[in-house]
Amino acid sequence: MCFCFLTCAQAQVLYDFTAEPGNNELTVREGETITITNQSIGGGWIEAQNSRGEVGLVPEDYIEASNGNDPWLAWNADPSGGSNNNWASNPEGTQTAKSTADPWGSTSHGHPQAYQGPGAEDDEWDDEWDDMKSTGGYVESESGDGGAMQRGGAHATSMKISLNKFPGFSKSGPELYLLCKQLAKSKDKLPIYMGEVGPVWSYPETQLDCVVADPKKGSKMYGLKSYIEYQITTTNRPVNHRYKHFDWLYERLLDKFGSAIPIPSLPDKQVTGRFEEEFIKMRMERLQGWVTRMCRHPVISSSEVFQLFLTYKDEKDWKMGKRKAEKDETVGVMIFSTVEPEAPDLDPSEVEQKCEQFSRFTKAMDDGVKEILTVGNEHWKRCTGPLPKEYQRIGKAVQNLSSVFSSSGYQGESTLTDAMTATGKTYEEIAQMFAEQPKKDLHFLMETNNEYKGLLGCFPDTIGVHKAAIDKVKEADKLVATSKITPQDKLTMAKRVSTMSYALQAEMNHFHSNRIYDYNRVMQLYLEEQVKFYETIAAKLRQAHSQFTTM
Amino acid sequence: MCFCFLTCAQAQVLYDFTAEPGNNELTVREGETITITNQSIGGGWIEAQNSRGEVGLVPEDYIEASNGNDPWLAWNADPSGGSNNNWASNPEGTQTAKSTADPWGSTSHGHPQAYQGPGAEDDEWDDEWDDMKSTGGYVESESGDGGAMQRGGAHATSMKISLNKFPGFSKSGPELYLLCKQLAKSKDKLPIYMGEVGPVWSYPETQLDCVVADPKKGSKMYGLKSYIEYQITTTNRPVNHRYKHFDWLYERLLDKFGSAIPIPSLPDKQVTGRFEEEFIKMRMERLQGWVTRMCRHPVISSSEVFQLFLTYKDEKDWKMGKRKAEKDETVGVMIFSTVEPEAPDLDPSEVEQKCEQFSRFTKAMDDGVKEILTVGNEHWKRCTGPLPKEYQRIGKAVQNLSSVFSSSGYQGESTLTDAMTATGKTYEEIAQMFAEQPKKDLHFLMETNNEYKGLLGCFPDTIGVHKAAIDKVKEADKLVATSKITPQDKLTMAKRVSTMSYALQAEMNHFHSNRIYDYNRVMQLYLEEQVKFYETIAAKLRQAHSQFTTM
């Protein structure tokens, strides 16, 4: 998703691009700075002006916003304020718009290690572009009129399509479900039971497990276009998927479940360094995290579309499944029509109270998580920057003094100089250890919190749907009085808002139990590695200490 | 010693001073900024100009140079470059001038902890001032025409007196000794033996041990003037000395032995915060270091003046001993007349080679020591500044998240939140540990290196005396040819320069053996504490880790 709010921003050209004559294109060269004059062109193009004042279209993946170069920004509070604003007031529920609020997110997200190396090859944009051409253009692309269109070529315009198609997020809001005359009979029911902790989804006996591994470079067009394919293995035979397939799945899940279940975004699309080893590893790790989270969700993991993704038999099966999923009409707020709580209806005021509570909690946790990310980010920078340099310098200084001592011509001080040299080298090793440690512990703490930041960022929209429903129910008396709805409609609305509340409670309980599991695990891992780290340092220093003469 | 090379520097007024009419004095107020217009007034006065353009005399201890506020400068290479210049070319041997080359040293030296708190009381300057008044003025002060005059009131002018009195450092140079017709029969002979490592001083069977302790505030003039007295204990009964007595001793040792033995400077005189507890502790520690080093030197520890300092019986004994020491004529280069090597004479070229070797070594070690101080200084700042802040923030962030978790309303997560809170608190403890650690280990490494920096800073002068002697001997043939000296004189000179070389070698060997001992000890201490530090952190983190649920 690359819907950018910035206009007239400066951007760096990443790769040479030669304009095709007569196409309103602009020839640009790698390293050139251009000014973006229109982000909303769509089709993977932006309009830009070069330093000579010439204006024309440039493929958006060939450029990078000039201010998005600090990869660490992604781990801090969203610098554009977009994500924060979400929490303020967003009653209409604009989840799709929200998840793209970080302009140039594709270059500013990700892990620092993933940003090294040039990575001049270009993959998916070109590739999608090529797909489009080969299938005769945009609207007729393989993915039909929804989902996959929003990826690749059609970033900006996809928003409108999405808003039109996605009833839950349209202006009509949750009343589509609240006032729906006849609920469609879906065969996929989502029961909610009363567990020890309150309402819970129906959990499968065994949790789906899934491994994303073995990234392989594939190519088309005689090697001109290349991409990375990941192998995804559940209990079934492995399937292969490209990033764009994950993205298609994400869009489907968001369409179908987004009103009831926060669907975390995928790791961001990345233009530069796409085939760089570290980047591929990082993306794989994050895709693994994303799929694992989906697997752990009882509603998502058992959904047809998710099962299709993991277990399609062959290309034909996959294509058929895709088309079917794209035609699914139980999407947006209509997902609540499949929710069946086995519990008495709640009073609307009780619903409101629950909703407020979850809103407060997720907001507070969002703040807490961002604080950890900010602090962790600082710590990472210190551990990989000034600290190793300092220990390195300490090591060098001790070794230098030792070598001066060796030149004294005084006999019998080799024990001292050997011990000092060893001490100096030990501090150099400690420098190295400091530099490498964050990858071993802080990395996972950061990744977990980053994942939760993403997840928490989806809650305002999910909660927003509930708030809009509550507001609608509050209007019910007036609507009855003005004969806009019948008294029976009012009762139906109250019942349905109760159902929505049970869904939210089940989702919150799911969130809490996952949160407890995740934080317990990551804190343990972090501390384990930290203990090892400090113990290793102590052991190394003890070894150096033992080389001095005991007096 | 406060002989300042800076002129027209800005200075801060530390205390109110009201001019006496008709005395060319300038009234200044605490906090006022003044411009120093003449440093060389002497008598403890400087000439300064206030912001209204008025010029007059101000007591130099009432002001502080504006740029000398970073106490850490003292542990770096001398910012004025004065000390470095010493190494370049200084054949005349101006040790006294050298040891004061750090302008405003009295405020820029010392330990950072010693610089907290206002410490508005003034001690020694006032006190000396008062002494002078009570004894009828400057020249007639208790200390006669040398030594103690250089302290307190008479900083600038003392240099001239010293240069005049101190033959080794006068323009006549080492020839005073080399060409002396008849060597005075001193009863204090300084034999040099051939030890395993080469020429060595004669070491006593047991090394003198000495404890500086129990600093007590004394006062005179009905409490108007106060000072600190330290108790110095050897095997004898304890004696009490004020800083100014240490300074008198230093001047005597410098006069008497400075040409042969580098006499390290005392910890600098300090104007601000003089009675602040930390400062007194630090000064005591450094005086202890200085006295210990003197005790360890076989020549100094057995000298009459040093013994007087440690073991005087009563006030009368002390005063008599002082007068005697001040009348000692075996000072400057004449100290070599008491050196008696039991080894064959060296060839002058061999002498030159030794001298060059020591010069190179001490220069290289000076660089090495300064590097350690610079790096250690950086490390200290990081350990007491950003690092604890960062661990503090990590601790707070984890505790904040824990308290958000506690507010979830979800049951059964108290194990997690308790463990997270404990982890957060552990990181706060680690923050505290980081902040306090330098005092436990780096402090001693820094102090040792600082001491060696001071000691090494004396070598250029000591070596300079030898170089001047070698140059004189090289001229011998010409002097014989022009009948300025006899052929016999030439032989005497060669013999005496050989004696000087043995003294230098004995001193170098003494230096080396002390250096090996000191560095072995301080490195061990440092590493021991570092090991403890990292082990304690690991143990604390292991404890925090154990509170999480094992999965």
XYZ file of N, CA and C in Angstrom, chain A residues 444-549:
318
model
N 14.468 -9.344 18.846
C 13.198 -10.050 19.030
C 12.222 -9.232 19.863
N 12.777 -8.531 20.840
C 11.929 -7.643 21.640
C 11.343 -6.549 20.746
N 12.177 -6.027 19.872
C 11.724 -4.978 18.961
C 10.705 -5.528 17.965
N 11.003 -6.695 17.411
C 10.097 -7.282 16.422
C 8.731 -7.546 17.040
N 8.729 -8.099 18.245
C 7.450 -8.377 18.913
C 6.687 -7.084 19.149
N 7.382 -6.081 19.643
C 6.701 -4.821 19.903
C 6.281 -4.135 18.614
N 7.090 -4.302 17.598
C 6.736 -3.746 16.301
C 5.476 -4.418 15.754
N 5.412 -5.718 15.942
C 4.248 -6.467 15.505
C 3.015 -5.971 16.279
N 3.184 -5.787 17.589
C 2.060 -5.318 18.399
C 1.679 -3.883 18.062
N 2.682 -3.091 17.706
C 2.361 -1.731 17.277
C 1.446 -1.784 16.053
N 1.796 -2.655 15.120
C 0.973 -2.807 13.924
C -0.425 -3.286 14.262
N -0.481 -4.275 15.123
C -1.758 -4.866 15.509
C -2.619 -3.828 16.239
N -1.993 -3.125 17.160
C -2.725 -2.116 17.937
C -3.201 -0.975 17.047
N -2.434 -0.735 15.987
C -2.828 0.301 15.041
C -4.105 -0.042 14.296
N -4.488 -1.326 14.294
C -5.728 -1.735 13.621
C -6.930 -1.608 14.540
N -6.694 -1.535 15.833
C -7.803 -1.532 16.783
C -8.720 -0.318 16.671
N -8.167 0.885 16.472
C -9.079 2.028 16.394
C -10.164 1.816 15.348
N -9.803 1.182 14.230
C -10.805 0.949 13.197
C -11.814 -0.097 13.641
N -11.292 -1.180 14.187
C -12.181 -2.251 14.644
C -13.113 -1.721 15.739
N -12.532 -0.970 16.674
C -13.346 -0.404 17.756
C -14.273 0.682 17.202
N -13.778 1.394 16.183
C -14.589 2.431 15.552
C -15.896 1.892 14.984
N -15.848 0.701 14.413
C -17.061 0.066 13.878
C -18.072 -0.126 15.017
N -17.560 -0.553 16.170
C -18.448 -0.761 17.317
C -19.015 0.551 17.835
N -18.147 1.554 17.874
C -18.622 2.852 18.364
C -19.715 3.406 17.452
N -19.496 3.257 16.147
C -20.498 3.732 15.194
C -21.819 2.986 15.398
N -21.716 1.689 15.686
C -22.924 0.878 15.917
C -23.642 1.347 17.178
N -22.865 1.605 18.215
C -23.453 2.070 19.480
C -24.175 3.403 19.268
N -23.501 4.302 18.513
C -24.126 5.591 18.219
C -25.453 5.392 17.482
N -25.433 4.450 16.562
C -26.647 4.184 15.792
C -27.774 3.703 16.717
N -27.441 2.814 17.618
C -28.444 2.289 18.547
C -28.987 3.404 19.457
N -28.095 4.322 19.817
C -28.530 5.450 20.663
C -29.581 6.324 19.959
N -29.468 6.351 18.630
C -30.420 7.131 17.839
C -31.761 6.419 17.671
N -31.783 5.138 18.094
C -32.918 4.272 17.731
C -34.263 4.886 18.122
N -34.364 5.409 19.366
C -35.632 5.966 19.813
C -36.118 7.078 18.881
N -35.165 7.924 18.525
C -35.522 9.015 17.622
C -35.993 8.481 16.261
N -35.271 7.467 15.815
C -35.610 6.883 14.508
C -37.000 6.235 14.555
N -37.301 5.612 15.684
C -38.633 5.023 15.846
C -39.676 6.144 15.854
N -39.376 7.190 16.623
C -40.306 8.308 16.747
C -40.604 8.951 15.403
N -39.569 9.042 14.575
C -39.769 9.644 13.252
C -40.123 8.602 12.205
N -40.442 7.390 12.689
C -40.877 6.293 11.818
C -39.851 5.889 10.768
N -38.596 6.196 11.030
C -37.555 5.744 10.100
C -37.331 4.254 10.264
N -37.433 3.772 11.506
C -37.356 2.327 11.750
C -38.542 1.920 12.619
N -38.807 0.614 12.646
C -39.919 0.110 13.464
C -39.386 -0.197 14.861
N -40.285 -0.295 15.858
C -39.844 -0.728 17.193
C -39.139 -2.084 17.138
N -39.564 -2.929 16.229
C -38.920 -4.241 16.069
C -37.486 -4.068 15.583
N -37.314 -3.145 14.663
C -35.956 -2.842 14.183
C -35.052 -2.446 15.348
N -35.620 -1.662 16.269
C -34.850 -1.204 17.413
C -34.370 -2.393 18.245
N -35.250 -3.336 18.468
C -34.877 -4.536 19.232
C -33.797 -5.332 18.508
N -33.990 -5.438 17.183
C -32.997 -6.156 16.369
C -31.626 -5.492 16.490
N -31.640 -4.170 16.411
C -30.376 -3.436 16.519
C -29.692 -3.709 17.859
N -30.456 -3.677 18.929
C -29.881 -3.915 20.254
C -29.291 -5.314 20.334
N -30.013 -6.268 19.770
C -29.528 -7.642 19.777
C -28.227 -7.738 18.976
N -28.239 -7.078 17.827
C -27.068 -7.192 16.951
C -25.847 -6.446 17.520
N -26.104 -5.328 18.189
C -24.969 -4.627 18.790
C -24.410 -5.472 19.938
N -25.273 -6.236 20.585
C -24.815 -7.174 21.614
C -23.916 -8.244 20.982
N -24.339 -8.734 19.838
C -23.517 -9.721 19.115
C -22.148 -9.129 18.761
N -22.174 -7.890 18.289
C -20.910 -7.226 17.959
C -20.021 -7.114 19.195
N -20.643 -6.803 20.324
C -19.879 -6.670 21.551
C -19.253 -7.996 21.959
N -20.028 -9.082 21.799
C -19.439 -10.391 22.116
C -18.243 -10.688 21.213
N -18.398 -10.309 19.939
C -17.280 -10.526 19.010
C -16.058 -9.729 19.469
N -16.303 -8.487 19.873
C -15.185 -7.641 20.329
C -14.549 -8.228 21.589
N -15.408 -8.700 22.495
C -14.873 -9.291 23.731
C -14.077 -10.558 23.435
N -14.614 -11.377 22.546
C -13.887 -12.598 22.177
C -12.536 -12.229 21.572
N -12.566 -11.176 20.738
C -11.341 -10.749 20.085
C -10.356 -10.186 21.113
N -10.870 -9.412 22.056
C -9.987 -8.864 23.093
C -9.394 -9.993 23.931
N -10.216 -10.977 24.249
C -9.683 -12.089 25.042
C -8.633 -12.874 24.259
N -8.908 -13.005 22.969
C -7.901 -13.645 22.118
C -6.607 -12.815 22.131
N -6.775 -11.517 21.999
C -5.626 -10.613 21.994
C -4.843 -10.729 23.309
N -5.590 -10.688 24.428
C -4.925 -10.747 25.733
C -4.141 -12.049 25.907
N -4.751 -13.163 25.543
C -4.046 -14.422 25.792
C -2.808 -14.526 24.899
N -2.914 -14.018 23.692
C -1.734 -13.988 22.814
C -0.667 -13.048 23.338
N -1.122 -11.901 23.803
C -0.214 -10.896 24.345
C 0.581 -11.468 25.523
N -0.134 -12.128 26.427
C 0.537 -12.698 27.597
C 1.570 -13.736 27.155
N 1.152 -14.566 26.213
C 2.068 -15.582 25.702
C 3.281 -14.925 25.040
N 3.028 -13.969 24.177
C 4.112 -13.349 23.398
C 5.102 -12.596 24.280
N 4.564 -11.818 25.202
C 5.464 -11.014 26.036
C 6.218 -11.881 27.038
N 5.536 -12.892 27.532
C 6.231 -13.815 28.433
C 7.411 -14.460 27.702
N 7.143 -14.884 26.477
C 8.166 -15.562 25.689
C 9.309 -14.610 25.318
N 8.955 -13.425 24.839
C 10.007 -12.544 24.333
C 10.832 -11.946 25.477
N 10.174 -11.682 26.596
C 10.925 -11.161 27.747
C 11.905 -12.230 28.256
N 11.438 -13.447 28.287
C 12.329 -14.535 28.716
C 13.515 -14.661 27.783
N 13.220 -14.660 26.496
C 14.292 -14.783 25.514
C 15.281 -13.631 25.664
N 14.742 -12.440 25.817
C 15.600 -11.265 25.961
C 16.507 -11.405 27.184
N 15.907 -11.758 28.303
C 16.684 -11.852 29.538
C 17.697 -12.991 29.480
N 17.285 -14.108 28.900
C 18.213 -15.231 28.737
C 19.470 -14.795 28.001
N 19.234 -14.094 26.894
C 20.373 -13.662 26.072
C 21.193 -12.589 26.782
N 20.509 -11.735 27.511
C 21.216 -10.702 28.258
C 22.094 -11.339 29.344
N 21.552 -12.322 30.028
C 22.326 -13.023 31.054
C 23.570 -13.644 30.418
N 23.362 -14.348 29.313
C 24.494 -14.973 28.611
C 25.534 -13.921 28.242
N 25.046 -12.815 27.726
C 25.918 -11.728 27.280
C 26.810 -11.240 28.427
N 26.192 -10.892 29.536
C 26.973 -10.344 30.654
C 27.851 -11.421 31.289
N 27.361 -12.641 31.305
C 28.193 -13.718 31.841
C 29.426 -13.954 30.967
N 29.221 -13.884 29.660
C 30.355 -14.081 28.749
C 31.389 -12.971 28.933
N 30.906 -11.752 29.061
C 31.836 -10.641 29.295
C 32.617 -10.886 30.586
N 31.881 -11.238 31.646
C 32.539 -11.471 32.939
C 33.589 -12.582 32.810
N 33.236 -13.640 32.099
C 34.166 -14.765 31.943
C 35.411 -14.344 31.165
N 35.215 -13.580 30.130
C 36.351 -13.106 29.332
C 37.269 -12.224 30.181
N 36.664 -11.360 30.966
C 37.466 -10.460 31.797
C 38.172 -11.245 32.905
N 37.494 -12.269 33.420
C 38.126 -13.097 34.458
C 39.356 -13.794 33.888
N 39.214 -14.245 32.653
C 40.332 -14.888 31.962
C 41.506 -13.906 31.801
N 41.188 -12.691 31.386
C 42.243 -11.679 31.241
C 42.872 -11.379 32.601
N 42.041 -11.271 33.596
C 42.518 -10.971 34.953
C 43.511 -12.023 35.435
N 43.225 -13.279 35.104
C 44.065 -14.382 35.610
C 45.476 -14.325 35.041
N 45.680 -13.543 33.995
C 47.013 -13.495 33.387
C 47.971 -12.551 34.115
N 47.409 -11.729 34.989
C 48.297 -10.833 35.731
C 48.933 -11.593 36.899
N 50.062 -11.088 37.339
C 50.756 -11.707 38.469
C 49.981 -11.423 39.743
